[in-house]
Short mmCIF file of C-alpha atoms and ligand atoms in Angstrom, two decimals:
data_model
loop_
_atom_site.label_atom_id
_atom_site.label_comp_id
_atom_site.label_asym_id
_atom_site.label_seq_id
_atom_site.Cartn_x
_atom_site.Cartn_y
_atom_site.Cartn_z
CA UNK A 14 -3.76 20.62 -15.28
CA UNK A 15 -7.17 21.48 -16.70
CA UNK A 16 -10.04 19.07 -16.00
CA UNK A 17 -10.51 16.38 -18.61
CA UNK A 18 -13.61 14.56 -19.72
CA UNK A 19 -13.04 10.83 -19.29
CA UNK A 20 -16.50 9.82 -20.55
CA UNK A 21 -19.36 12.00 -21.68
CA UNK A 22 -20.31 14.09 -18.63
CA UNK A 23 -17.69 12.55 -16.35
CA UNK A 24 -14.62 14.62 -15.55
CA UNK A 25 -11.29 14.19 -13.81
CA UNK A 26 -11.18 17.42 -11.81
CA UNK A 27 -8.24 16.53 -9.59
CA UNK A 28 -4.78 18.10 -9.54
CA UNK A 29 -1.20 17.26 -10.42
CA UNK A 30 1.49 17.53 -7.76
CA UNK A 31 4.55 17.73 -10.01
CA UNK A 32 7.04 18.56 -7.30
CA UNK A 33 6.35 16.21 -4.44
CA UNK A 34 9.32 13.92 -3.90
CA UNK A 35 8.52 12.62 -0.43
CA UNK A 36 5.01 11.36 0.16
CA UNK A 37 4.91 10.60 3.89
CA UNK A 38 8.23 8.81 3.62
CA UNK A 39 7.59 7.17 0.23
CA UNK A 40 9.85 8.56 -2.48
CA UNK A 41 7.82 9.93 -5.36
CA UNK A 42 10.46 10.55 -8.01
CA UNK A 43 7.83 11.40 -10.62
CA UNK A 44 5.46 13.37 -8.40
CA UNK A 45 1.87 12.26 -8.09
CA UNK A 46 -1.71 13.28 -8.77
CA UNK A 47 -4.73 13.55 -6.50
CA UNK A 48 -7.64 12.51 -8.66
CA UNK A 49 -11.20 13.65 -8.06
CA UNK A 50 -14.18 12.96 -10.28
CA UNK A 51 -17.23 14.97 -11.19
CA UNK A 52 -20.25 13.15 -12.60
CA UNK A 53 -22.89 15.31 -14.24
CA UNK A 54 -26.40 13.91 -13.96
CA UNK A 55 -29.80 14.98 -12.65
CA UNK A 56 -27.98 14.92 -9.36
CA UNK A 57 -24.37 16.01 -9.77
CA UNK A 58 -21.81 14.03 -7.84
CA UNK A 59 -18.24 14.74 -6.76
CA UNK A 60 -16.08 11.77 -5.82
CA UNK A 61 -13.18 12.57 -3.48
CA UNK A 62 -11.16 15.77 -3.21
CA UNK A 63 -7.44 16.61 -3.13
CA UNK A 64 -4.73 17.65 -0.69
CA UNK A 65 -5.57 20.80 1.25
CA UNK A 66 -2.94 23.00 -0.40
CA UNK A 67 -4.48 22.29 -3.81
CA UNK A 68 -8.05 23.27 -2.80
CA UNK A 69 -8.11 26.36 -5.00
CA UNK A 70 -7.07 24.41 -8.08
CA UNK A 71 -9.73 21.79 -7.46
CA UNK A 72 -12.37 24.45 -6.98
CA UNK A 73 -11.29 26.24 -10.17
CA UNK A 74 -11.40 22.96 -12.07
CA UNK A 75 -14.93 22.23 -10.90
CA UNK A 76 -16.03 25.83 -11.52
CA UNK A 77 -14.90 25.58 -15.15
CA UNK A 78 -17.58 22.90 -15.55
CA UNK A 79 -20.35 23.78 -13.10
CA UNK A 80 -20.73 26.12 -10.11
CA UNK A 81 -19.95 24.22 -6.91
CA UNK A 82 -23.39 24.84 -5.45
CA UNK A 83 -24.77 22.72 -8.30
CA UNK A 84 -23.11 19.65 -6.78
CA UNK A 85 -25.82 17.64 -5.00
CA UNK A 86 -23.84 14.82 -3.44
CA UNK A 87 -20.23 14.45 -2.35
CA UNK A 88 -18.72 10.98 -1.98
CA UNK A 89 -15.63 10.32 0.10
CA UNK A 90 -14.13 6.96 -0.87
CA UNK A 91 -11.19 7.41 1.48
CA UNK A 92 -10.56 9.80 4.37
CA UNK A 93 -6.77 10.10 4.17
CA UNK A 94 -5.85 13.76 3.85
CA UNK A 95 -4.52 13.56 0.30
CA UNK A 96 -8.17 12.93 -0.67
CA UNK A 97 -10.16 14.60 2.08
CA UNK A 98 -7.97 17.65 2.75
CA UNK A 99 -10.06 19.87 0.50
CA UNK A 100 -13.40 18.63 1.82
CA UNK A 101 -13.86 21.59 4.19
CA UNK A 102 -13.28 24.11 1.38
CA UNK A 103 -15.42 22.12 -1.04
CA UNK A 104 -18.31 21.46 1.36
CA UNK A 105 -18.31 25.11 2.29
CA UNK A 106 -19.05 26.02 -1.32
CA UNK A 107 -21.19 23.01 -2.23
CA UNK A 108 -23.31 23.57 0.86
CA UNK A 109 -22.73 22.13 4.34
CA UNK A 110 -26.24 20.67 4.26
CA UNK A 111 -25.58 18.50 1.22
CA UNK A 112 -25.24 14.75 1.82
CA UNK A 113 -21.71 13.43 2.25
CA UNK A 114 -21.60 9.76 1.33
CA UNK A 115 -18.91 7.60 2.89
CA UNK A 116 -18.47 4.27 4.64
CA UNK A 117 -19.41 3.77 8.28
CA UNK A 118 -15.73 4.05 9.21
CA UNK A 119 -15.49 7.00 6.83
CA UNK A 120 -17.98 8.93 8.97
CA UNK A 121 -16.03 8.11 12.09
CA UNK A 122 -12.67 9.02 10.57
CA UNK A 123 -13.84 12.22 8.87
CA UNK A 124 -15.29 13.33 12.23
CA UNK A 125 -11.87 12.76 13.76
CA UNK A 126 -10.20 14.82 11.03
CA UNK A 127 -12.55 17.78 10.71
CA UNK A 128 -14.84 19.26 13.32
CA UNK A 129 -17.75 19.88 10.97
CA UNK A 130 -21.47 19.34 11.14
CA UNK A 131 -21.68 17.57 7.83
CA UNK A 132 -24.70 15.54 6.78
CA UNK A 133 -23.01 12.17 6.71
CA UNK A 134 -24.68 9.41 4.83
CA UNK A 135 -22.84 6.24 5.88
CA UNK A 136 -23.51 3.64 3.20
CA UNK A 137 -24.30 -0.01 3.70
CA UNK A 138 -22.08 -2.37 1.71
CA UNK A 139 -23.52 -2.71 -1.83
CA UNK A 140 -25.96 0.16 -1.24
CA UNK A 141 -26.95 1.92 -4.47
CA UNK A 142 -27.62 5.55 -5.27
CA UNK A 143 -29.61 6.69 -8.26
CA UNK A 144 -28.55 10.03 -9.69
CA UNK A 145 -30.82 10.10 -12.76
CA UNK A 146 -29.21 8.37 -15.71
CA UNK A 147 -26.76 6.61 -13.47
CA UNK A 148 -26.74 4.21 -10.56
CA UNK A 149 -23.79 4.12 -8.23
CA UNK A 150 -22.99 1.10 -6.06
CA UNK A 151 -20.75 1.37 -3.00
CA UNK A 152 -18.40 -1.52 -2.34
CA UNK A 153 -16.89 -1.95 1.08
CA UNK A 154 -13.10 -2.38 0.86
CA UNK A 155 -12.05 -1.99 4.47
CA UNK A 156 -8.30 -1.96 5.05
CA UNK A 157 -7.56 -1.42 1.38
CA UNK A 158 -5.84 0.42 2.70
CA UNK A 159 -7.63 2.17 5.59
CA UNK A 160 -10.67 1.09 7.62
CA UNK A 161 -12.75 3.69 5.76
CA UNK A 162 -11.70 2.77 2.22
CA UNK A 163 -14.48 2.01 -0.22
CA UNK A 164 -15.04 1.84 -3.98
CA UNK A 165 -17.81 3.52 -5.94
CA UNK A 166 -19.00 1.71 -9.07
CA UNK A 167 -20.89 3.41 -11.85
CA UNK A 168 -23.09 0.63 -13.21
CA UNK A 169 -24.17 2.03 -16.59
CA UNK A 170 -20.64 2.94 -17.71
CA UNK A 171 -18.96 0.15 -15.75
CA UNK A 172 -16.48 2.53 -14.19
CA UNK A 173 -14.83 1.66 -10.90
CA UNK A 174 -13.70 4.57 -8.74
CA UNK A 175 -11.23 2.64 -6.65
CA UNK A 176 -9.73 5.21 -4.23
CA UNK A 177 -6.07 4.34 -3.56
CA UNK A 178 -6.23 0.81 -4.95
CA UNK A 179 -4.74 0.36 -8.45
CA UNK A 180 -3.10 3.78 -8.08
CA UNK A 181 0.43 4.95 -8.88
CA UNK A 182 2.42 7.93 -7.69
CA UNK A 183 3.01 9.24 -11.18
CA UNK A 184 2.45 12.74 -12.50
CA UNK A 185 2.20 13.32 -16.23
CA UNK A 186 0.26 15.32 -18.75
CA UNK A 187 -1.52 12.12 -19.67
CA UNK A 188 -4.64 10.65 -18.23
CA UNK A 189 -4.84 7.08 -19.48
CA UNK A 190 -2.84 3.86 -19.46
CA UNK A 191 -2.67 3.74 -23.26
CA UNK A 192 -0.95 7.13 -23.35
CA UNK A 193 1.97 6.17 -21.13
CA UNK A 194 4.56 3.50 -21.63
CA UNK A 195 4.84 0.16 -19.92
CA UNK A 196 6.88 1.71 -17.15
CA UNK A 197 3.61 2.65 -15.47
CA UNK A 198 3.50 -0.92 -14.18
CA UNK A 199 6.68 -0.23 -12.20
CA UNK A 200 4.96 2.68 -10.48
CA UNK A 201 1.90 0.54 -9.78
CA UNK A 202 4.14 -2.18 -8.38
CA UNK A 203 5.97 0.24 -6.12
CA UNK A 204 2.62 1.47 -4.87
CA UNK A 205 1.48 -2.06 -4.12
CA UNK A 206 4.72 -2.97 -2.37
CA UNK A 207 4.69 0.10 -0.15
CA UNK A 208 1.00 0.64 0.54
CA UNK A 209 -0.91 -2.59 0.06
CA UNK A 210 1.49 -5.48 0.57
CA UNK A 211 0.42 -6.20 4.15
CA UNK A 212 -3.20 -6.44 3.06
CA UNK A 213 -2.50 -9.00 0.32
CA UNK A 214 -4.91 -11.56 1.84
CA UNK A 215 -7.67 -8.93 1.67
CA UNK A 216 -6.75 -8.08 -1.92
CA UNK A 217 -7.25 -11.74 -2.80
CA UNK A 218 -10.58 -11.82 -1.04
CA UNK A 219 -11.73 -8.68 -2.82
CA UNK A 220 -10.67 -9.90 -6.26
CA UNK A 221 -12.49 -13.17 -5.66
CA UNK A 222 -15.60 -11.25 -4.62
CA UNK A 223 -15.39 -9.09 -7.74
CA UNK A 224 -15.12 -12.22 -9.93
CA UNK A 225 -17.90 -14.00 -8.06
CA UNK A 226 -20.41 -11.19 -8.52
CA UNK A 227 -19.28 -10.86 -12.14
CA UNK A 228 -18.51 -7.16 -11.91
CA UNK A 229 -17.79 -5.84 -15.42
CA UNK A 230 -15.14 -3.16 -15.53
CA UNK A 231 -14.54 -0.89 -18.51
CA UNK A 232 -12.45 1.63 -16.66
CA UNK A 233 -10.71 1.93 -13.31
CA UNK A 234 -10.26 5.41 -11.89
CA UNK A 235 -7.85 5.37 -8.95
CA UNK A 236 -7.15 8.39 -6.78
CA UNK A 237 -3.50 8.60 -7.91
CA UNK A 238 -1.90 8.47 -11.32
CA UNK A 239 -3.35 7.35 -14.61
CA UNK A 240 -6.73 5.81 -15.34
CA UNK A 241 -6.89 2.23 -16.59
CA UNK A 242 -9.12 2.20 -19.67
CA UNK A 243 -7.31 0.28 -22.38
CA UNK A 244 -6.96 -2.85 -20.33
CA UNK A 245 -8.28 -2.56 -16.77
CA UNK A 246 -7.81 -6.28 -16.50
CA UNK A 247 -4.08 -5.83 -16.72
CA UNK A 248 -3.83 -4.11 -13.36
CA UNK A 249 -6.37 -6.47 -11.82
CA UNK A 250 -4.30 -9.43 -12.99
CA UNK A 251 -1.16 -7.80 -11.65
CA UNK A 252 -2.83 -7.29 -8.26
CA UNK A 253 -3.86 -10.91 -8.28
CA UNK A 254 -0.31 -11.98 -9.02
CA UNK A 255 1.24 -9.60 -6.48
CA UNK A 256 -1.16 -10.59 -3.73
CA UNK A 257 -0.03 -14.22 -4.05
CA UNK A 258 3.40 -13.06 -2.85
CA UNK A 259 5.22 -15.69 -4.84
CA UNK A 260 8.85 -14.63 -4.82
CA UNK A 261 11.09 -14.85 -7.85
CA UNK A 262 14.63 -16.25 -7.77
CA UNK A 263 16.18 -13.01 -6.65
CA UNK A 264 18.17 -11.73 -3.70
CA UNK A 265 18.19 -8.22 -2.30
CA UNK A 266 21.21 -7.33 -0.26
CA UNK A 267 20.56 -4.33 1.96
CA UNK A 268 23.43 -2.82 3.89
CA UNK A 269 25.11 0.19 5.38
CA UNK A 270 28.72 0.66 6.25
CA UNK A 271 30.95 2.92 8.34
CA UNK A 272 34.53 2.20 7.17
CA UNK A 273 33.75 0.04 4.12
CA UNK A 274 34.24 -3.27 5.90
CA UNK A 275 30.57 -4.30 5.81
CA UNK A 276 30.52 -2.92 2.27
CA UNK A 277 33.44 -5.08 1.18
CA UNK A 278 31.71 -8.10 2.69
CA UNK A 279 28.56 -7.09 0.78
CA UNK A 280 30.45 -6.95 -2.51
CA UNK A 281 31.79 -10.45 -2.06
CA UNK A 282 28.47 -11.90 -0.99
CA UNK A 283 26.89 -10.27 -4.05
CA UNK A 284 29.59 -11.82 -6.26
CA UNK A 285 28.98 -15.20 -4.66
CA UNK A 286 25.27 -15.01 -5.37
CA UNK A 287 25.90 -13.84 -8.92
CA UNK A 288 28.27 -16.80 -9.42
CA UNK A 289 25.30 -19.14 -9.02
CA UNK A 290 23.45 -17.34 -11.82
CA UNK A 291 20.99 -15.83 -9.40
CA UNK A 292 19.73 -12.27 -9.73
CA UNK A 293 21.04 -10.09 -6.92
CA UNK A 294 20.45 -6.42 -6.15
CA UNK A 295 22.75 -4.68 -3.66
CA UNK A 296 21.18 -1.64 -2.02
CA UNK A 297 23.17 0.76 0.13
CA UNK A 298 20.80 2.29 2.65
CA UNK A 299 22.14 5.82 2.32
CA UNK A 300 21.96 5.64 -1.49
CA UNK A 301 18.62 3.91 -1.93
CA UNK A 302 15.30 5.02 -0.54
CA UNK A 303 13.47 2.66 1.78
CA UNK A 304 10.44 2.64 -0.51
CA UNK A 305 12.58 1.56 -3.47
CA UNK A 306 14.21 -1.10 -1.35
CA UNK A 307 10.77 -2.35 -0.36
CA UNK A 308 9.79 -2.64 -4.02
CA UNK A 309 12.74 -5.00 -4.55
CA UNK A 310 12.15 -6.87 -1.29
CA UNK A 311 8.54 -7.43 -2.33
CA UNK A 312 9.23 -10.09 -4.97
CA UNK A 313 12.67 -11.29 -3.83
CA UNK A 314 13.21 -14.72 -2.33
CA UNK A 315 16.18 -13.79 -0.14
CA UNK A 316 16.61 -10.73 2.04
CA UNK A 317 20.20 -10.26 3.12
CA UNK A 318 20.91 -7.53 5.62
CA UNK A 319 24.36 -6.24 6.52
CA UNK A 320 24.96 -3.88 9.41
CA UNK A 321 28.00 -2.60 11.25
CA UNK A 322 27.70 -2.60 15.02
CA UNK A 323 27.43 0.99 16.25
CA UNK A 324 27.51 1.66 19.98
CA UNK A 325 26.47 -1.92 20.73
CA UNK A 326 23.49 -1.79 18.42
CA UNK A 327 22.26 -1.79 14.86
CA UNK A 328 23.29 0.96 12.51
CA UNK A 329 20.32 3.42 12.54
CA UNK A 330 19.44 3.15 8.85
CA UNK A 331 19.12 -0.62 9.28
CA UNK A 332 16.64 -0.12 12.13
CA UNK A 333 14.68 2.29 9.96
CA UNK A 334 14.45 -0.20 7.12
CA UNK A 335 13.56 -3.11 9.37
CA UNK A 336 10.80 -1.11 11.10
CA UNK A 337 9.38 -0.19 7.72
CA UNK A 338 9.67 -3.67 6.25
CA UNK A 339 8.20 -5.36 9.30
CA UNK A 340 5.02 -3.29 9.05
CA UNK A 341 4.53 -4.34 5.43
CA UNK A 342 4.67 -8.03 6.44
CA UNK A 343 6.53 -9.59 3.51
CA UNK A 344 5.88 -13.33 3.16
CA UNK A 345 7.71 -16.39 1.81
CA UNK A 346 11.26 -15.11 2.28
CA UNK A 347 14.54 -16.45 3.49
CA UNK A 348 16.93 -14.18 5.37
CA UNK A 349 20.63 -13.85 6.08
CA UNK A 350 22.57 -11.36 8.20
CA UNK A 351 26.17 -10.20 8.11
CA UNK A 352 28.36 -7.35 9.26
CA UNK A 353 31.67 -6.14 10.48
CA UNK A 354 32.13 -4.97 14.06
CA UNK A 355 34.82 -3.44 16.21
CA UNK A 356 34.66 -5.10 19.61
CA UNK A 357 31.18 -6.12 20.75
CA UNK A 358 29.38 -7.17 17.55
CA UNK A 359 25.69 -7.24 18.45
CA UNK A 360 24.31 -6.25 15.01
CA UNK A 361 24.10 -9.67 13.35
CA UNK A 362 22.25 -11.24 16.30
CA UNK A 363 19.87 -8.28 16.39
CA UNK A 364 19.07 -8.71 12.69
CA UNK A 365 18.49 -12.42 13.31
CA UNK A 366 16.00 -11.54 16.04
CA UNK A 367 14.15 -9.31 13.62
CA UNK A 368 14.08 -12.02 10.95
CA UNK A 369 12.57 -14.38 13.50
CA UNK A 370 9.96 -11.79 14.52
CA UNK A 371 9.03 -11.36 10.84
CA UNK A 372 8.86 -15.14 10.35
CA UNK A 373 11.55 -14.90 7.69
CA UNK A 374 13.37 -18.23 7.78
CA UNK A 375 17.05 -17.71 8.36
CA UNK A 376 19.72 -19.40 6.29
CA UNK A 377 21.84 -19.69 9.45
CA UNK A 378 23.16 -17.48 12.24
CA UNK A 379 24.85 -15.13 9.80
CA UNK A 380 28.37 -13.97 9.22
CA UNK A 381 30.13 -11.50 11.47
CA UNK A 382 33.74 -10.49 11.38
CA UNK A 383 35.93 -8.19 13.44
CA UNK A 384 37.18 -4.96 11.86
CA UNK A 385 38.54 -5.28 8.33
CA UNK A 386 37.90 -8.46 6.33
CA UNK A 387 41.06 -10.17 5.07
CA UNK A 388 41.38 -12.46 2.08
CA UNK A 389 40.27 -15.48 4.07
CA UNK A 390 37.15 -13.72 5.31
CA UNK A 391 36.33 -12.42 1.85
CA UNK A 392 36.51 -15.95 0.46
CA UNK A 393 34.13 -16.90 3.24
CA UNK A 394 31.79 -14.09 2.10
CA UNK A 395 31.88 -15.34 -1.50
CA UNK A 396 31.08 -18.84 -0.29
CA UNK A 397 28.28 -17.45 1.82
CA UNK A 398 26.85 -15.75 -1.23
CA UNK A 399 27.11 -18.98 -3.20
CA UNK A 400 25.33 -20.86 -0.45
CA UNK A 401 22.49 -18.32 -0.49
CA UNK A 402 22.34 -18.38 -4.29
CA UNK A 403 22.09 -22.17 -4.30
CA UNK A 404 19.35 -22.09 -1.69
CA UNK A 405 17.37 -19.64 -3.82
CA UNK A 406 17.78 -21.89 -6.85
CA UNK A 407 16.73 -24.95 -4.87
CA UNK A 408 13.59 -23.44 -3.33
CA UNK A 409 10.64 -24.06 -5.57
CA UNK A 410 9.63 -20.45 -5.67
CA UNK B 13 -19.01 -20.52 20.65
CA UNK B 14 -19.65 -16.99 19.37
CA UNK B 15 -17.81 -15.27 16.57
CA UNK B 16 -16.50 -11.77 17.19
CA UNK B 17 -16.07 -8.97 14.65
CA UNK B 18 -13.38 -6.28 14.68
CA UNK B 19 -15.25 -2.98 14.68
CA UNK B 20 -12.34 -1.28 12.89
CA UNK B 21 -11.65 -3.52 9.92
CA UNK B 22 -14.40 -6.13 9.87
CA UNK B 23 -12.16 -9.17 10.52
CA UNK B 24 -14.18 -12.00 12.05
CA UNK B 25 -12.66 -14.10 14.81
CA UNK B 26 -13.99 -17.63 14.46
CA UNK B 27 -13.23 -19.74 17.57
CA UNK B 28 -13.32 -22.87 15.40
CA UNK B 29 -10.32 -21.62 13.45
CA UNK B 30 -8.60 -19.61 16.16
CA UNK B 31 -5.65 -17.52 15.00
CA UNK B 32 -2.80 -20.04 14.78
CA UNK B 33 -0.43 -17.51 13.21
CA UNK B 34 -0.55 -15.66 16.51
CA UNK B 35 -0.57 -18.68 18.77
CA UNK B 36 -4.33 -18.83 19.34
CA UNK B 37 -5.23 -22.49 18.94
CA UNK B 38 -8.38 -23.57 17.11
CA UNK B 39 -11.17 -24.02 19.63
CA UNK B 40 -10.22 -21.01 21.75
CA UNK B 41 -13.27 -19.01 22.81
CA UNK B 42 -12.96 -15.26 22.25
CA UNK B 43 -13.05 -14.58 26.00
CA UNK B 44 -10.08 -16.91 26.52
CA UNK B 45 -7.80 -15.03 24.13
CA UNK B 46 -5.09 -13.23 26.14
CA UNK B 47 -5.48 -9.44 26.43
CA UNK B 48 -2.29 -8.66 24.53
CA UNK B 49 -3.71 -10.21 21.35
CA UNK B 50 -4.46 -7.84 18.48
CA UNK B 51 -6.62 -8.05 15.39
CA UNK B 52 -4.47 -9.94 12.85
CA UNK B 53 -5.69 -7.66 10.05
CA UNK B 54 -5.56 -4.12 11.39
CA UNK B 55 -3.87 -4.45 14.77
CA UNK B 56 -6.82 -3.18 16.85
CA UNK B 57 -6.94 -4.33 20.48
CA UNK B 58 -9.28 -7.01 21.78
CA UNK B 59 -11.73 -4.50 23.25
CA UNK B 60 -12.54 -3.21 19.73
CA UNK B 61 -14.30 -6.52 19.01
CA UNK B 62 -18.05 -7.01 19.22
CA UNK B 63 -20.06 -10.21 19.19
CA UNK B 64 -21.32 -11.13 15.72
CA UNK B 65 -25.09 -10.93 15.49
FE1 LIG C 28 -4.53 6.39 1.38
FE1 LIG C 29 -3.91 8.36 -1.46
#
């Protein structure tokens, strides 16, 4: 897409990646964008770049506004390659001797990505930079979501360039929140659940800091997706809410199956939960992507995992999901395990171990049955679902 | 007792508070934390920590 002016003299010069469907293991069903921002002033500033394979598009976008050598300062808010990948190509044209502003960890991490003799200017937290009309302030936001992550705030226009925070993997012809429908919040939520969830305590700290210093925000420009201009407070409020990790009365039942036995159990547990009037979402691991599952896990009270026993162990997709979920450190959950097995039946105990490691409080030791569930077992599954549903209703979530 | 800062993510270990979530009791000096302990925020190892000035 062509660059667009977001405020007089301030341009989105980034690119749209319409076709990406797998972003390092996160399913991006609507593609994404890599946003970069050009601020024209006495000193011209570029904030962030794009993925390496889109370098030419970024350069063309900038060129349609000013020649690259007219850029005086480049700022890297985040070193991950979707935002730094085009730095070598850009710096080459801007001039390798131009200052490259980043955080202290940004300097370290960029040096570990690219073997270049760039003129790093590691900023102190809250350091300011005057570019003529404008003053930029750098806010340290370590671990949101990398050690190098920082925000750049344009004081006069009250624009926050927030790197990955407040972003969404969402490609469209539109630029702003008021041009897209409410569904954008679902993309923002998925982003939070899959990228930021584990840093929720830091999100809370940051939001408190922002309130305490009374930072006014007219516009939030993240590095992915649309820009929040109509109501930047909406996404800030959502982040506040999400970072509290208060579950809703909902169960997610995640399972895989080999000969439909664990699946049949799943169906009856789901029915049992539904019988108590509790929301329940069954997710088959070979039908649902782990990043979509995580979005549901994120605000659910109960995580129910069903696995067949394969060669004395967990079914591989279950291990995949658990590894992924564990890293994102979901809080305030209850857990339950179930599964059908042939002869040894280790899976349920293995899931229980994982629940314990994740500090997810278990309903009990789970439900395991040999081979194909009969009527009696299926009644047991329904009762199990009812028990879980009642527990969810009881918990003051 | 001295506080220690994680050089990767900026987390501050305060011996007064310890890190109870990871079985480090309040009152544990940084040097007495077992070597297998990691930064509760970013997972960095103990030797990434420096004394807070
Ligand atoms: Fe990132
Ligand atoms: Fe990113």
